[in-house]
Amino acid sequence: MHAPTPWWDYHLHEFQIGGLRFGDIDFLTDGDVEDGSRVFDFREVHLRDFIVGSSFKYLYDFGDGWRHTIIIEAFATEDTKPKSGRCLDGARARPPEDVGGSSGYDRFLEIIADQSDPEHEETLLWCGGYFDPEWFDLELVNKDMRSALRANVKRRLHQPKPPKLKVLR
């Protein structure tokens, strides 16, 4: 799930499917959810169990509160089955890990756009020194998705740096 994002999968997360909650029961217990409902093992659910057109919710980082709706649009046939998922289209940059959810991301964008903001320099350092909210690289997202299941792959933390500009004197 995190291959198209720069997230590292170290926060609690769950899938909500048909009114039931599925998570990593080694870390997420029934008491970890606000309403006390039961948590089932997410390893018992497979995409092949769904039908085209069905959807489910994916919640990541309960503190930041990222909520995603996943819709099953199609399944590959056995003869055309890709080795991994594939992103067909996208727009804008992937939010950094621990940015504070959607409201934190909005604030992050305000800070980095305003050089007079007292938090500007520190925030840029936190995100790797450069962040372009309009940047999107479909090829890079698909490369990340292809390599997501390989154990020895170094994942990108930040966007590529802008090209160095020559200083004219």
PDB file of N, CA and C in Angstrom, residues 90-146:
ATOM      1  N   GLY A  90      -1.656  10.233 -12.047  1.00  0.00           N
ATOM      2  CA  GLY A  90      -1.545  10.896 -10.762  1.00  0.00           C
ATOM      3  C   GLY A  90      -1.289  12.375 -10.949  1.00  0.00           C
ATOM      4  N   ALA A  91      -1.252  13.072  -9.840  1.00  0.00           N
ATOM      5  CA  ALA A  91      -0.985  14.505  -9.871  1.00  0.00           C
ATOM      6  C   ALA A  91      -0.421  14.919  -8.526  1.00  0.00           C
ATOM      7  N   ARG A  92       0.469  15.858  -8.558  1.00  0.00           N
ATOM      8  CA  ARG A  92       1.034  16.496  -7.372  1.00  0.00           C
ATOM      9  C   ARG A  92       1.923  15.557  -6.563  1.00  0.00           C
ATOM     10  N   ALA A  93       2.668  16.166  -5.679  1.00  0.00           N
ATOM     11  CA  ALA A  93       3.674  15.454  -4.888  1.00  0.00           C
ATOM     12  C   ALA A  93       3.043  14.568  -3.820  1.00  0.00           C
ATOM     13  N   ARG A  94       3.789  13.552  -3.443  1.00  0.00           N
ATOM     14  CA  ARG A  94       3.363  12.642  -2.389  1.00  0.00           C
ATOM     15  C   ARG A  94       3.697  13.279  -1.035  1.00  0.00           C
ATOM     16  N   PRO A  95       2.732  13.375  -0.109  1.00  0.00           N
ATOM     17  CA  PRO A  95       3.001  14.023   1.183  1.00  0.00           C
ATOM     18  C   PRO A  95       4.071  13.274   1.982  1.00  0.00           C
ATOM     19  N   PRO A  96       4.960  14.005   2.652  1.00  0.00           N
ATOM     20  CA  PRO A  96       5.988  13.347   3.462  1.00  0.00           C
ATOM     21  C   PRO A  96       5.386  12.604   4.659  1.00  0.00           C
ATOM     22  N   GLU A  97       6.096  11.584   5.121  1.00  0.00           N
ATOM     23  CA  GLU A  97       5.712  10.858   6.346  1.00  0.00           C
ATOM     24  C   GLU A  97       5.707  11.846   7.514  1.00  0.00           C
ATOM     25  N   ASP A  98       4.766  11.676   8.421  1.00  0.00           N
ATOM     26  CA  ASP A  98       4.668  12.460   9.659  1.00  0.00           C
ATOM     27  C   ASP A  98       4.423  13.952   9.444  1.00  0.00           C
ATOM     28  N   VAL A  99       3.796  14.316   8.330  1.00  0.00           N
ATOM     29  CA  VAL A  99       3.535  15.726   8.053  1.00  0.00           C
ATOM     30  C   VAL A  99       2.315  16.227   8.834  1.00  0.00           C
ATOM     31  N   GLY A 100       1.517  15.332   9.397  1.00  0.00           N
ATOM     32  CA  GLY A 100       0.389  15.753  10.211  1.00  0.00           C
ATOM     33  C   GLY A 100      -0.966  15.583   9.554  1.00  0.00           C
ATOM     34  N   GLY A 101      -1.078  14.629   8.634  1.00  0.00           N
ATOM     35  CA  GLY A 101      -2.353  14.402   7.961  1.00  0.00           C
ATOM     36  C   GLY A 101      -2.640  15.502   6.952  1.00  0.00           C
ATOM     37  N   SER A 102      -3.888  15.566   6.489  1.00  0.00           N
ATOM     38  CA  SER A 102      -4.210  16.540   5.439  1.00  0.00           C
ATOM     39  C   SER A 102      -4.106  17.977   5.948  1.00  0.00           C
ATOM     40  N   SER A 103      -4.516  18.243   7.187  1.00  0.00           N
ATOM     41  CA  SER A 103      -4.401  19.615   7.704  1.00  0.00           C
ATOM     42  C   SER A 103      -2.936  19.977   7.937  1.00  0.00           C
ATOM     43  N   GLY A 104      -2.132  19.029   8.398  1.00  0.00           N
ATOM     44  CA  GLY A 104      -0.700  19.273   8.565  1.00  0.00           C
ATOM     45  C   GLY A 104      -0.016  19.500   7.235  1.00  0.00           C
ATOM     46  N   TYR A 105      -0.453  18.779   6.213  1.00  0.00           N
ATOM     47  CA  TYR A 105       0.123  18.955   4.878  1.00  0.00           C
ATOM     48  C   TYR A 105      -0.215  20.346   4.337  1.00  0.00           C
ATOM     49  N   ASP A 106      -1.455  20.791   4.561  1.00  0.00           N
ATOM     50  CA  ASP A 106      -1.832  22.145   4.139  1.00  0.00           C
ATOM     51  C   ASP A 106      -0.930  23.186   4.809  1.00  0.00           C
ATOM     52  N   ARG A 107      -0.703  23.026   6.115  1.00  0.00           N
ATOM     53  CA  ARG A 107       0.164  23.964   6.850  1.00  0.00           C
ATOM     54  C   ARG A 107       1.601  23.873   6.340  1.00  0.00           C
ATOM     55  N   PHE A 108       2.090  22.664   6.100  1.00  0.00           N
ATOM     56  CA  PHE A 108       3.428  22.442   5.554  1.00  0.00           C
ATOM     57  C   PHE A 108       3.598  23.209   4.243  1.00  0.00           C
ATOM     58  N   LEU A 109       2.604  23.121   3.356  1.00  0.00           N
ATOM     59  CA  LEU A 109       2.672  23.820   2.069  1.00  0.00           C
ATOM     60  C   LEU A 109       2.699  25.338   2.253  1.00  0.00           C
ATOM     61  N   GLU A 110       1.927  25.840   3.224  1.00  0.00           N
ATOM     62  CA  GLU A 110       1.948  27.279   3.514  1.00  0.00           C
ATOM     63  C   GLU A 110       3.338  27.718   3.969  1.00  0.00           C
ATOM     64  N   ILE A 111       3.941  26.937   4.863  1.00  0.00           N
ATOM     65  CA  ILE A 111       5.252  27.287   5.425  1.00  0.00           C
ATOM     66  C   ILE A 111       6.331  27.298   4.348  1.00  0.00           C
ATOM     67  N   ILE A 112       6.374  26.267   3.512  1.00  0.00           N
ATOM     68  CA  ILE A 112       7.456  26.222   2.520  1.00  0.00           C
ATOM     69  C   ILE A 112       7.258  27.235   1.395  1.00  0.00           C
ATOM     70  N   ALA A 113       6.024  27.721   1.214  1.00  0.00           N
ATOM     71  CA  ALA A 113       5.767  28.729   0.182  1.00  0.00           C
ATOM     72  C   ALA A 113       6.101  30.144   0.660  1.00  0.00           C
ATOM     73  N   ASP A 114       6.242  30.313   1.965  1.00  0.00           N
ATOM     74  CA  ASP A 114       6.451  31.644   2.544  1.00  0.00           C
ATOM     75  C   ASP A 114       7.838  31.729   3.172  1.00  0.00           C
ATOM     76  N   GLN A 115       8.782  32.317   2.447  1.00  0.00           N
ATOM     77  CA  GLN A 115      10.152  32.402   2.954  1.00  0.00           C
ATOM     78  C   GLN A 115      10.266  33.255   4.214  1.00  0.00           C
ATOM     79  N   SER A 116       9.281  34.092   4.490  1.00  0.00           N
ATOM     80  CA  SER A 116       9.329  34.914   5.702  1.00  0.00           C
ATOM     81  C   SER A 116       8.755  34.185   6.924  1.00  0.00           C
ATOM     82  N   ASP A 117       8.163  33.021   6.718  1.00  0.00           N
ATOM     83  CA  ASP A 117       7.622  32.254   7.841  1.00  0.00           C
ATOM     84  C   ASP A 117       8.773  31.820   8.744  1.00  0.00           C
ATOM     85  N   PRO A 118       8.653  32.012  10.063  1.00  0.00           N
ATOM     86  CA  PRO A 118       9.742  31.635  10.973  1.00  0.00           C
ATOM     87  C   PRO A 118      10.090  30.140  10.932  1.00  0.00           C
ATOM     88  N   GLU A 119       9.164  29.316  10.479  1.00  0.00           N
ATOM     89  CA  GLU A 119       9.414  27.873  10.407  1.00  0.00           C
ATOM     90  C   GLU A 119       9.902  27.418   9.028  1.00  0.00           C
ATOM     91  N   HIS A 120      10.043  28.348   8.095  1.00  0.00           N
ATOM     92  CA  HIS A 120      10.371  27.997   6.709  1.00  0.00           C
ATOM     93  C   HIS A 120      11.658  27.176   6.597  1.00  0.00           C
ATOM     94  N   GLU A 121      12.755  27.699   7.110  1.00  0.00           N
ATOM     95  CA  GLU A 121      14.049  27.030   6.944  1.00  0.00           C
ATOM     96  C   GLU A 121      14.066  25.656   7.619  1.00  0.00           C
ATOM     97  N   GLU A 122      13.575  25.592   8.845  1.00  0.00           N
ATOM     98  CA  GLU A 122      13.555  24.318   9.578  1.00  0.00           C
ATOM     99  C   GLU A 122      12.672  23.285   8.872  1.00  0.00           C
ATOM    100  N   THR A 123      11.548  23.728   8.340  1.00  0.00           N
ATOM    101  CA  THR A 123      10.636  22.820   7.642  1.00  0.00           C
ATOM    102  C   THR A 123      11.269  22.293   6.360  1.00  0.00           C
ATOM    103  N   LEU A 124      11.956  23.158   5.623  1.00  0.00           N
ATOM    104  CA  LEU A 124      12.658  22.696   4.422  1.00  0.00           C
ATOM    105  C   LEU A 124      13.733  21.674   4.774  1.00  0.00           C
ATOM    106  N   LEU A 125      14.481  21.919   5.845  1.00  0.00           N
ATOM    107  CA  LEU A 125      15.493  20.943   6.274  1.00  0.00           C
ATOM    108  C   LEU A 125      14.835  19.613   6.630  1.00  0.00           C
ATOM    109  N   TRP A 126      13.695  19.675   7.326  1.00  0.00           N
ATOM    110  CA  TRP A 126      12.984  18.472   7.740  1.00  0.00           C
ATOM    111  C   TRP A 126      12.573  17.622   6.539  1.00  0.00           C
ATOM    112  N   CYS A 127      12.186  18.274   5.449  1.00  0.00           N
ATOM    113  CA  CYS A 127      11.702  17.517   4.285  1.00  0.00           C
ATOM    114  C   CYS A 127      12.796  17.232   3.261  1.00  0.00           C
ATOM    115  N   GLY A 128      14.041  17.481   3.609  1.00  0.00           N
ATOM    116  CA  GLY A 128      15.135  17.142   2.707  1.00  0.00           C
ATOM    117  C   GLY A 128      15.720  18.314   1.951  1.00  0.00           C
ATOM    118  N   GLY A 129      15.271  19.522   2.246  1.00  0.00           N
ATOM    119  CA  GLY A 129      15.854  20.705   1.641  1.00  0.00           C
ATOM    120  C   GLY A 129      15.113  21.247   0.439  1.00  0.00           C
ATOM    121  N   TYR A 130      14.199  20.479  -0.100  1.00  0.00           N
ATOM    122  CA  TYR A 130      13.479  20.914  -1.294  1.00  0.00           C
ATOM    123  C   TYR A 130      12.168  20.149  -1.369  1.00  0.00           C
ATOM    124  N   PHE A 131      11.096  20.858  -1.750  1.00  0.00           N
ATOM    125  CA  PHE A 131       9.817  20.189  -1.955  1.00  0.00           C
ATOM    126  C   PHE A 131       9.000  21.006  -2.939  1.00  0.00           C
ATOM    127  N   ASP A 132       8.617  20.398  -4.031  1.00  0.00           N
ATOM    128  CA  ASP A 132       7.768  21.033  -5.034  1.00  0.00           C
ATOM    129  C   ASP A 132       6.417  20.330  -4.997  1.00  0.00           C
ATOM    130  N   PRO A 133       5.376  20.991  -4.472  1.00  0.00           N
ATOM    131  CA  PRO A 133       4.073  20.329  -4.346  1.00  0.00           C
ATOM    132  C   PRO A 133       3.439  19.945  -5.676  1.00  0.00           C
ATOM    133  N   GLU A 134       3.868  20.547  -6.776  1.00  0.00           N
ATOM    134  CA  GLU A 134       3.305  20.225  -8.090  1.00  0.00           C
ATOM    135  C   GLU A 134       4.029  19.082  -8.785  1.00  0.00           C
ATOM    136  N   TRP A 135       5.141  18.644  -8.230  1.00  0.00           N
ATOM    137  CA  TRP A 135       5.969  17.611  -8.861  1.00  0.00           C
ATOM    138  C   TRP A 135       5.273  16.252  -8.799  1.00  0.00           C
ATOM    139  N   PHE A 136       5.268  15.552  -9.913  1.00  0.00           N
ATOM    140  CA  PHE A 136       4.768  14.175  -9.961  1.00  0.00           C
ATOM    141  C   PHE A 136       5.527  13.455 -11.062  1.00  0.00           C
ATOM    142  N   ASP A 137       5.996  12.265 -10.757  1.00  0.00           N
ATOM    143  CA  ASP A 137       6.762  11.485 -11.724  1.00  0.00           C
ATOM    144  C   ASP A 137       6.153  10.088 -11.790  1.00  0.00           C
ATOM    145  N   LEU A 138       5.315   9.856 -12.800  1.00  0.00           N
ATOM    146  CA  LEU A 138       4.626   8.577 -12.948  1.00  0.00           C
ATOM    147  C   LEU A 138       5.617   7.426 -13.055  1.00  0.00           C
ATOM    148  N   GLU A 139       6.701   7.629 -13.782  1.00  0.00           N
ATOM    149  CA  GLU A 139       7.703   6.573 -13.943  1.00  0.00           C
ATOM    150  C   GLU A 139       8.345   6.211 -12.600  1.00  0.00           C
ATOM    151  N   LEU A 140       8.643   7.224 -11.771  1.00  0.00           N
ATOM    152  CA  LEU A 140       9.233   6.964 -10.456  1.00  0.00           C
ATOM    153  C   LEU A 140       8.247   6.238  -9.541  1.00  0.00           C
ATOM    154  N   VAL A 141       6.988   6.645  -9.566  1.00  0.00           N
ATOM    155  CA  VAL A 141       5.970   5.965  -8.752  1.00  0.00           C
ATOM    156  C   VAL A 141       5.891   4.494  -9.149  1.00  0.00           C
ATOM    157  N   ASN A 142       5.867   4.213 -10.439  1.00  0.00           N
ATOM    158  CA  ASN A 142       5.799   2.819 -10.887  1.00  0.00           C
ATOM    159  C   ASN A 142       7.076   2.056 -10.562  1.00  0.00           C
ATOM    160  N   LYS A 143       8.216   2.717 -10.617  1.00  0.00           N
ATOM    161  CA  LYS A 143       9.470   2.070 -10.213  1.00  0.00           C
ATOM    162  C   LYS A 143       9.405   1.704  -8.728  1.00  0.00           C
ATOM    163  N   ASP A 144       8.916   2.636  -7.902  1.00  0.00           N
ATOM    164  CA  ASP A 144       8.754   2.358  -6.471  1.00  0.00           C
ATOM    165  C   ASP A 144       7.810   1.183  -6.246  1.00  0.00           C
ATOM    166  N   MET A 145       6.745   1.116  -7.013  1.00  0.00           N
ATOM    167  CA  MET A 145       5.787   0.025  -6.850  1.00  0.00           C
ATOM    168  C   MET A 145       6.398  -1.311  -7.262  1.00  0.00           C
ATOM    169  N   ARG A 146       7.192  -1.312  -8.331  1.00  0.00           N
ATOM    170  CA  ARG A 146       7.837  -2.565  -8.764  1.00  0.00           C
ATOM    171  C   ARG A 146       8.828  -3.073  -7.725  1.00  0.00           C
TER     172      ARG A 146
END
